[in-house]
Coordinates of C-alpha atoms in Angstrom, one line a residue:
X10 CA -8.2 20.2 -18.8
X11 CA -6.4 22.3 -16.7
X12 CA -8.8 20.9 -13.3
X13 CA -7.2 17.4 -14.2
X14 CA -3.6 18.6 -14.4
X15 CA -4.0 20.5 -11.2
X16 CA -5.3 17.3 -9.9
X17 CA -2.6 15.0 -10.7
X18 CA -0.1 17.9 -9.5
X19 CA -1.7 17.9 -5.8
X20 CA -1.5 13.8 -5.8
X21 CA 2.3 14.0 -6.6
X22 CA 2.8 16.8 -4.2
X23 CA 1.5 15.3 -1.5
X24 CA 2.6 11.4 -1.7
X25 CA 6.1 13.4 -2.3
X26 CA 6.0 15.2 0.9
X27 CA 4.3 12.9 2.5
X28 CA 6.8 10.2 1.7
X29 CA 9.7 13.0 3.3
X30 CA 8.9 13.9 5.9
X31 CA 7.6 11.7 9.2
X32 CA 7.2 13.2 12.7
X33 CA 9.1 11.5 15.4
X34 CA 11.9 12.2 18.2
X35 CA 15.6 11.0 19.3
X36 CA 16.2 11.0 22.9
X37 CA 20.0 12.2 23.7
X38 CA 22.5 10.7 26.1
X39 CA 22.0 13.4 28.2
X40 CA 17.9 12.3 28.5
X41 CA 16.6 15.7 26.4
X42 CA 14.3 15.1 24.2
X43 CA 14.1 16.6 20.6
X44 CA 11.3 15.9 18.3
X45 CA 11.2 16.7 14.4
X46 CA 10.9 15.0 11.7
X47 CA 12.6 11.8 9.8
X48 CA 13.5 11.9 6.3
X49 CA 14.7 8.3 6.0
X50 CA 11.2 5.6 5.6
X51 CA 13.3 2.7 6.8
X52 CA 15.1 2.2 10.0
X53 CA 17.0 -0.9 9.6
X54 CA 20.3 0.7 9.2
X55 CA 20.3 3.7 11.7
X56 CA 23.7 4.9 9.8
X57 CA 20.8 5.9 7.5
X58 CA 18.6 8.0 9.9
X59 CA 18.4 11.7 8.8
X60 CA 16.2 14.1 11.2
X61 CA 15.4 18.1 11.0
X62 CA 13.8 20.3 13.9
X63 CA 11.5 22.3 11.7
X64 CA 10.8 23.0 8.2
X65 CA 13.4 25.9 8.3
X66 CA 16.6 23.6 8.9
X67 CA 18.0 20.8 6.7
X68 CA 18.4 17.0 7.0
X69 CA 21.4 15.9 8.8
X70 CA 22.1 12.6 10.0
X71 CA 21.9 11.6 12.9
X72 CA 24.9 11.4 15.2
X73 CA 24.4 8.0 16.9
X74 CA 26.6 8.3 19.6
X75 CA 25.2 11.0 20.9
X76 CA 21.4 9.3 21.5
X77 CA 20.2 6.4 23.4
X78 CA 16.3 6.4 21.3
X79 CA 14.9 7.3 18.6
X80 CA 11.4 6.5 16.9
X81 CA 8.3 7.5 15.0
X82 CA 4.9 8.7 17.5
X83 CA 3.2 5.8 18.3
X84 CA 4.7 4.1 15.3
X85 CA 8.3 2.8 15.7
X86 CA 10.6 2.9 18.9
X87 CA 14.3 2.0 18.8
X88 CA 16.7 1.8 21.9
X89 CA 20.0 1.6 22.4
X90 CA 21.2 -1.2 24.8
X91 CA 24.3 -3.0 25.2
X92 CA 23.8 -7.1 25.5
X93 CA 25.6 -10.3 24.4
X94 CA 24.6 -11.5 20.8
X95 CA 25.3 -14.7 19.0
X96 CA 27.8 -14.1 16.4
X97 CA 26.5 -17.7 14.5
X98 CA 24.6 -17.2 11.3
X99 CA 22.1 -19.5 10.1
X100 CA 21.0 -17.8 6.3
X101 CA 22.8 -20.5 4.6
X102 CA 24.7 -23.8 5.3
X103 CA 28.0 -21.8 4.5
X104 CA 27.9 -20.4 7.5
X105 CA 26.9 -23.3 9.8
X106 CA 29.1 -23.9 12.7
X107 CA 30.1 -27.3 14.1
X108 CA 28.9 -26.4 17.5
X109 CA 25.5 -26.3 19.1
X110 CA 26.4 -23.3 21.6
X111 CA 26.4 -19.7 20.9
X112 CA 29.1 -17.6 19.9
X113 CA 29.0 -14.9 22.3
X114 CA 30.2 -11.5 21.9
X115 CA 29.2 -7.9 24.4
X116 CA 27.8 -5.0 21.6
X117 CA 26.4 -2.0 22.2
X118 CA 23.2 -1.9 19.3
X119 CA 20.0 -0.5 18.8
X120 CA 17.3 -2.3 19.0
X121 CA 13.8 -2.4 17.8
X122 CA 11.1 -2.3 20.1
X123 CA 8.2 -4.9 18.9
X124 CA 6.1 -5.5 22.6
X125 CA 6.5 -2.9 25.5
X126 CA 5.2 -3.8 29.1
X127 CA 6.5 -5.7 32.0
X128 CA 7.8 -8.4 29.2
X129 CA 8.9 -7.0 26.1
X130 CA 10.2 -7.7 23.0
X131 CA 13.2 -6.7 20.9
X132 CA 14.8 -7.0 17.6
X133 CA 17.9 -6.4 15.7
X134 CA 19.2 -6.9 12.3
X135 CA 22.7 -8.2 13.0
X136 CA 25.5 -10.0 11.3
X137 CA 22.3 -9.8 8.2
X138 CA 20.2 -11.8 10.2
X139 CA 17.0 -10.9 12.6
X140 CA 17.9 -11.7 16.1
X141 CA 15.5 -11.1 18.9
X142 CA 15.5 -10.4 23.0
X143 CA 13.8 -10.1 25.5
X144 CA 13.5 -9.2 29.1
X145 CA 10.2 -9.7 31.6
X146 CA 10.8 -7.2 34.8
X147 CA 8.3 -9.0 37.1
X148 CA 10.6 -11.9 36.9
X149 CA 13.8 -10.0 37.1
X150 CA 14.4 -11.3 33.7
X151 CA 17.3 -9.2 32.4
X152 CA 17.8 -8.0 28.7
X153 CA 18.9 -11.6 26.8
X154 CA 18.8 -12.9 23.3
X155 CA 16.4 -15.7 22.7
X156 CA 18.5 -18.1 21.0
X157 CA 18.4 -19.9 17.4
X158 CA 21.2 -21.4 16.0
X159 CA 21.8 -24.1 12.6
X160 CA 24.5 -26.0 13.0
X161 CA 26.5 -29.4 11.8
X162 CA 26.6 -32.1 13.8
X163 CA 29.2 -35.6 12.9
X164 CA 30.0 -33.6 9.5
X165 CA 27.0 -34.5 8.1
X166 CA 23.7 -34.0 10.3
X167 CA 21.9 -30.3 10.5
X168 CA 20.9 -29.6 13.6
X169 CA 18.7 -26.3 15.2
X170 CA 19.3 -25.2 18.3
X171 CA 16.2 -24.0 19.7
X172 CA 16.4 -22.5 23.1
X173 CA 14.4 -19.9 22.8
X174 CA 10.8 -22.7 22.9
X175 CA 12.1 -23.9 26.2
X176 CA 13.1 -20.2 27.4
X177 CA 9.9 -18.5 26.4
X178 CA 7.9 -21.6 27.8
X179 CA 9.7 -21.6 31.0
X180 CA 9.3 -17.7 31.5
X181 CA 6.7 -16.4 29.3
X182 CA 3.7 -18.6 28.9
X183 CA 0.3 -17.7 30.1
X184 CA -2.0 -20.8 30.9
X185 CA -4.8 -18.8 29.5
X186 CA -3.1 -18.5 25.6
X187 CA -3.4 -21.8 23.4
X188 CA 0.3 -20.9 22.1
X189 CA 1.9 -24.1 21.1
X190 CA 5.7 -23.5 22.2
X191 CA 7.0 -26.9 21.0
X192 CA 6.0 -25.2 16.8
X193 CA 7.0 -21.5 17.8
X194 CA 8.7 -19.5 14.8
X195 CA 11.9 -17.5 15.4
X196 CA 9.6 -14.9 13.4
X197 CA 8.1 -11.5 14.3
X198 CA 4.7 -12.2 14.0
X199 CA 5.3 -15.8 16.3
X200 CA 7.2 -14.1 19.1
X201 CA 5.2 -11.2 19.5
X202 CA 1.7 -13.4 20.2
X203 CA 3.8 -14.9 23.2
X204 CA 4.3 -11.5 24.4
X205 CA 0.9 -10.0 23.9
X206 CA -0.3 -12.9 25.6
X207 CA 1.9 -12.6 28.2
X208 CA 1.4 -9.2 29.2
X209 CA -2.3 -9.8 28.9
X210 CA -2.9 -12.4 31.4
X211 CA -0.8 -10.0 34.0
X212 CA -0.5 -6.5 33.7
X213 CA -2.9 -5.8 30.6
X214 CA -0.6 -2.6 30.4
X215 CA 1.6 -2.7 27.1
X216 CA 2.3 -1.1 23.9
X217 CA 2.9 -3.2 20.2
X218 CA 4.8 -1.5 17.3
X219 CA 4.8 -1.8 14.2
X220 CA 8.6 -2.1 14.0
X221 CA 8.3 -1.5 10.4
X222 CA 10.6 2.1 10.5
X223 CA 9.7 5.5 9.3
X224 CA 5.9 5.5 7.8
X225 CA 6.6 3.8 4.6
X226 CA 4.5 3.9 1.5
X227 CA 3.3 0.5 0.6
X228 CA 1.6 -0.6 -2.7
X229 CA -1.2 -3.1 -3.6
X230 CA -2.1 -4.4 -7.3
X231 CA -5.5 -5.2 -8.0
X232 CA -6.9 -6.7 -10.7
X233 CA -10.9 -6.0 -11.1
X234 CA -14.0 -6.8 -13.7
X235 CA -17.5 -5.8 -14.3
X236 CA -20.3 -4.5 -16.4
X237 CA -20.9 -1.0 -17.6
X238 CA -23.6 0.8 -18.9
X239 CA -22.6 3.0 -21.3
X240 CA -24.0 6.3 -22.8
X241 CA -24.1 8.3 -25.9
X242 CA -25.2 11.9 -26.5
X243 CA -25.7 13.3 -29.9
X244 CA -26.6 17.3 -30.3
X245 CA -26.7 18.8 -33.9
X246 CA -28.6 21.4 -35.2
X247 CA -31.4 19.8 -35.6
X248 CA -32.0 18.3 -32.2
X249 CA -30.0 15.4 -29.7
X250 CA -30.9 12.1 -29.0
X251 CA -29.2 10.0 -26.8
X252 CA -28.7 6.3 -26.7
X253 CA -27.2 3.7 -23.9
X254 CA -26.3 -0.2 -24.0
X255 CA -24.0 -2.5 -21.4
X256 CA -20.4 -3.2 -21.8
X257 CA -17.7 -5.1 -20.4
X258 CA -14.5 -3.9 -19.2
X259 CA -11.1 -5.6 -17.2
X260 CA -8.4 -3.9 -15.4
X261 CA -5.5 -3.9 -13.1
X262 CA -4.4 -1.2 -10.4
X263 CA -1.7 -0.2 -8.2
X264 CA -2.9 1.7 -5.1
X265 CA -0.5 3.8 -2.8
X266 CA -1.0 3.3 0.5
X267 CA 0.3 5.3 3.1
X268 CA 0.4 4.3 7.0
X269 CA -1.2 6.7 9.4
X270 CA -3.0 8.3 7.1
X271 CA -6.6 8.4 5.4
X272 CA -5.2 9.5 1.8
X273 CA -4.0 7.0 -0.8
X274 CA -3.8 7.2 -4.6
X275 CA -4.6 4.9 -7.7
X276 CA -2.7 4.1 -10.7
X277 CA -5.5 2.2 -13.7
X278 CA -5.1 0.6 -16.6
X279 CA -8.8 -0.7 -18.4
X280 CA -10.0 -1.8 -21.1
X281 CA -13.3 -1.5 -22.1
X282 CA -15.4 -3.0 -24.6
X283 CA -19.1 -1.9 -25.6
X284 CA -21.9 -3.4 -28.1
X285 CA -23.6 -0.7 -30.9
X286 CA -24.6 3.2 -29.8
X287 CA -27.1 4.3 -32.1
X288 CA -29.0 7.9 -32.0
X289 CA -31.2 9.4 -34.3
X290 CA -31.6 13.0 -34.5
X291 CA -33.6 15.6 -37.1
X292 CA -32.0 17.1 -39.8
X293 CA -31.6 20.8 -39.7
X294 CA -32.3 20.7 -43.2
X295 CA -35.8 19.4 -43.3
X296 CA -38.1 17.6 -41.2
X297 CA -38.0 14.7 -43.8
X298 CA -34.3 13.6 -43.1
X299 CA -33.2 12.1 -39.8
X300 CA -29.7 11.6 -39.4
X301 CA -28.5 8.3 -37.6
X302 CA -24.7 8.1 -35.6
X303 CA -23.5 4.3 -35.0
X304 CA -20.5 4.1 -32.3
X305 CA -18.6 1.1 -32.6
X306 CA -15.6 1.6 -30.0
X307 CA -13.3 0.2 -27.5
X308 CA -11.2 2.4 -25.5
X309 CA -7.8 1.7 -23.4
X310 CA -7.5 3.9 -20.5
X311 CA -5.0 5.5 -18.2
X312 CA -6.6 6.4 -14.9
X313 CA -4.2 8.6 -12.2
X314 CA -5.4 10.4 -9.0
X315 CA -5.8 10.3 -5.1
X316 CA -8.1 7.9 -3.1
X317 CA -9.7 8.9 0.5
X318 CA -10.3 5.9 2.9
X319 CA -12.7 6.4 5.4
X320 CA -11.0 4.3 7.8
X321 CA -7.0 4.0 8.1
X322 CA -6.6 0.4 7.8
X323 CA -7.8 0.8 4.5
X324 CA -10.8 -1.8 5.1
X325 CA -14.2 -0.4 4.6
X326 CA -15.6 2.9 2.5
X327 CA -13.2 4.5 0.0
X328 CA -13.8 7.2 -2.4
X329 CA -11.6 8.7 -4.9
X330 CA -11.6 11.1 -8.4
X331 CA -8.7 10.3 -11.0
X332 CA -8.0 12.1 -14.6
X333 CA -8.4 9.8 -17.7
X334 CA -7.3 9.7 -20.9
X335 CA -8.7 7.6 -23.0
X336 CA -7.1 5.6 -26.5
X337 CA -10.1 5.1 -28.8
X338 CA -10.4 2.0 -31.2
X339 CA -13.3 2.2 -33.5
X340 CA -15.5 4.2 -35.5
X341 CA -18.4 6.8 -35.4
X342 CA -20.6 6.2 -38.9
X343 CA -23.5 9.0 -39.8
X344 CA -25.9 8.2 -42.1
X345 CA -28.2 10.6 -43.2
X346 CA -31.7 9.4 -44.5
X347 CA -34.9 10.6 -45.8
X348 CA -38.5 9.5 -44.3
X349 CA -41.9 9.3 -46.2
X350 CA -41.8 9.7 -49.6
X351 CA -38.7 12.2 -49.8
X352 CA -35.7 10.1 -49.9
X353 CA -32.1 12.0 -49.7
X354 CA -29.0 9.3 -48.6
X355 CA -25.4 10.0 -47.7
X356 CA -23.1 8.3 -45.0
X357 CA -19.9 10.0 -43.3
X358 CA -17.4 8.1 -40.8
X359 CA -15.1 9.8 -38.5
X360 CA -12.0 8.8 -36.9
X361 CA -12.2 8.3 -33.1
X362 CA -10.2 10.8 -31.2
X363 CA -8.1 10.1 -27.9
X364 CA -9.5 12.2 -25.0
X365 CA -9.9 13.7 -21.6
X366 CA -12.2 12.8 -18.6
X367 CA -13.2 12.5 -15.0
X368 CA -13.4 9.3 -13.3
X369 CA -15.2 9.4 -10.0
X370 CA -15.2 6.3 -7.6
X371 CA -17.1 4.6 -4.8
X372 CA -16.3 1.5 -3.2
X373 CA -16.1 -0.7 -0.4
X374 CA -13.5 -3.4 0.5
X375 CA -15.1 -6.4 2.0
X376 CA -11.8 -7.9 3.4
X377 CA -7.9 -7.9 2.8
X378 CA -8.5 -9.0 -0.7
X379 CA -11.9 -8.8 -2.2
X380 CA -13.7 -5.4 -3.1
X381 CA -16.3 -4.0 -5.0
X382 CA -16.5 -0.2 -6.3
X383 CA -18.8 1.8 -8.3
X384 CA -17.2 4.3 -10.9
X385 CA -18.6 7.0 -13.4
X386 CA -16.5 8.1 -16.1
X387 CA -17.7 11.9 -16.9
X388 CA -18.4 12.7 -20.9
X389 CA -15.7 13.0 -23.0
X390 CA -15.7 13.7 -26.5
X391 CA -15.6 11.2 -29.2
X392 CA -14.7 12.6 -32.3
X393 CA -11.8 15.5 -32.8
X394 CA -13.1 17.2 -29.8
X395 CA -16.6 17.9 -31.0
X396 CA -18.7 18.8 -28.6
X397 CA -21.6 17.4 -30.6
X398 CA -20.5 13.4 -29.3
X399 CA -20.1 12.7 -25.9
X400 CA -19.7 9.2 -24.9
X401 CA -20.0 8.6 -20.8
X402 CA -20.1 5.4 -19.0
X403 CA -21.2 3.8 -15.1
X404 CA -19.5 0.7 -13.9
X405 CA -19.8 -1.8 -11.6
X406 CA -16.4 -3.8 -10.6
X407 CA -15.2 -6.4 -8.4
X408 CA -11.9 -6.5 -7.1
X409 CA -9.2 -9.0 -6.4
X410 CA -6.1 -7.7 -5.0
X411 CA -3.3 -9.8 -5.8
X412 CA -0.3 -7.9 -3.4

């Protein structure tokens, strides 16, 4: 008992701490360079930023006039740049304009870096909205917003202003990418493919982030089914006997996932349902009586522990070990019986009792959404926490995850 609370204890430790604490650097004004480590895990709003030195100072915020860049290693870059950005918004018809041309205006902002190399990619959250840039140094391209813009037209008529095709076409295509420009998103994901592209057919030297902020936890729900074969030990004083039959059992999960890192964690609920047990053991009494233990049982679990992926995109091999408890429904019926010509009867039934165990997985995730995993569920006791009943169970599940 005490192994599985220590168990949970280092899982909650560690996705705490890990959640804290991410290892970046802010560049000052003055081009010094201080690295440290982030507290905030999203850099959307820089007014949020909070950064220490070392594990001996606090978190303090930091003071944005004083730095030009700031980012996570190889994660996240942000850089300050003054440009022109289009005031218009284009979130709802409310705001619509009755104009088809920018409204203009000179900030100073920080912006994320999504593609680095001699044509890169940038984006801002301004005014609510995403608004992207871009600049291409070969071409002596200078740092300009690609342009998307709703408006009315005659009162009535929406209309998109969509400079930003014709721009990127014009200055950014490669003849070697089968990018259709004419059906190009004003999206992340859209932009950046022009850009890769771009910098592939030239230089082949750049640098993609994941512009998603500080190393964030993320969270995928599962929901997974199989067969189980399922195992009964019975020990009196007489003898043991063991018995085993398959089962059935359904489930959901949340797993915690955590960028740049092979170490996760699992939240489980299961249910699991099971035909007959039966063992027969001697009596301690005499030869001539056997006694016979039925299980009849379903049980509603609670599984909570860490997970270990063998590779950091969290495709292939996984492993983890969680602590179970376990809700029993059901009974465990005695009977004891006489053989031969002797004949002594009597039947007890016991109440099921709620329990403790180990569960131990193995598994393998064949893409983005499909998975399969086998999992052993260590003996637990069945009834009152008698030793003499231990009810353990192998599984086989597949997985669908659903988030």
């Amino acid at each position: 008992m005490k192994f599985y609370v220590l168990l949970v204890a280092f899982f909650f430790a560690t996705v705490t701490s890990y959640s804290q604490e991410n290892k970046g650097y802010y560049v000052t004004n003055g081009d010094v360079r201080i690295n440290g480590y982030f507290k905030s895990d999203n850099f959307s709003n820089p007014n949020d930023i909070e950064f220490r030195k070392d594990d001996s100072e606090s978190f303090e915020k930091l003071e944005l006039q004083t730095i030009k860049e700031y980012g996570i290693n190889n994660h996240s870059r942000v850089i300050k740049k003054t440009v022109e950005v289009d005031r218009s918004r284009s979130s709802s018809v409310k705001f619509y304009s009755n104009f088809k041309d920018p409204d203009w205006q000179k900030e100073t902002l920080f912006l994320n870096m999504i593609v680095d190399g001699d044509a890169s990619l940038y984006s801002c959250v301004y005014n609510g909205e995403n608004k992207f840039f871009y600049e291409i140094n070969s071409k002596q391209i200078r740092l300009n917003q690609l342009v998307f813009k709703k408006y009315v037209f005659n009162n009535n008529d929406i209309k998109e202003n969509t400079t930003y095709k014709q721009d990127l076409y014009n200055n950014a295509r490669c003849d070697d990418s089968n990018i259709n420009f004419s059906s190009l998103n004003y999206a992340e994901n859209s932009l950046k493919k022009v850009f890769v592209a771009y910098n592939e057919c030239h230089t082949g030297n750049y640098a993609v982030y994941e512009n998603k902020g500080a190393s964030k936890i993320e969270f995928s729900v599962s929901g997974y089914a199989g067969a189980t074969f399922n195992m009964l030990a019975t020990k009196t004083q007489g003898g043991s006997s063991d018995d085993s039959c398959l089962g059935f059992n359904i489930g959901a999960e949340v797993a915690v996932i955590m960028p740049s890192s092979n170490l996760g964690g699992f939240f489980r609920l299961e249910y699991a349902m099971l035909s007959e047990l039966k063992t027969i053991t001697p009596s301690a009494n005499t030869h001539r009586l056997e006694e016979e233990s039925k299980l009849d049982v379903s049980y509603f679990s609670i599984v909570l522990g860490p997970r270990y992926y063998f590779n950091k995109n969290k495709k292939g091999f996984f492993i983890d070990a969680g602590f179970g408890m376990g809700f029993a429904s059901g009974d465990l019926v005695k009977t004891q019986y006489g053989t031969g010509e002797y004949f002594v009867g009597s039947l007890k039934k016991y109440d099921l009792a709620h329990n403790f165990y180990l569960s131990v997985g193995f598994g393998y995730a064949l893409s983005d959404k499909m998975g399969v995993e086998v999992r052993y569920d260590t003996p637990r006791e069945v009834v009152d926490y008698n030793s003499n009943y231990k009810f353990s169970k192998l599984g086989l599940n597949f997985k669908y995850t659903f988030l």
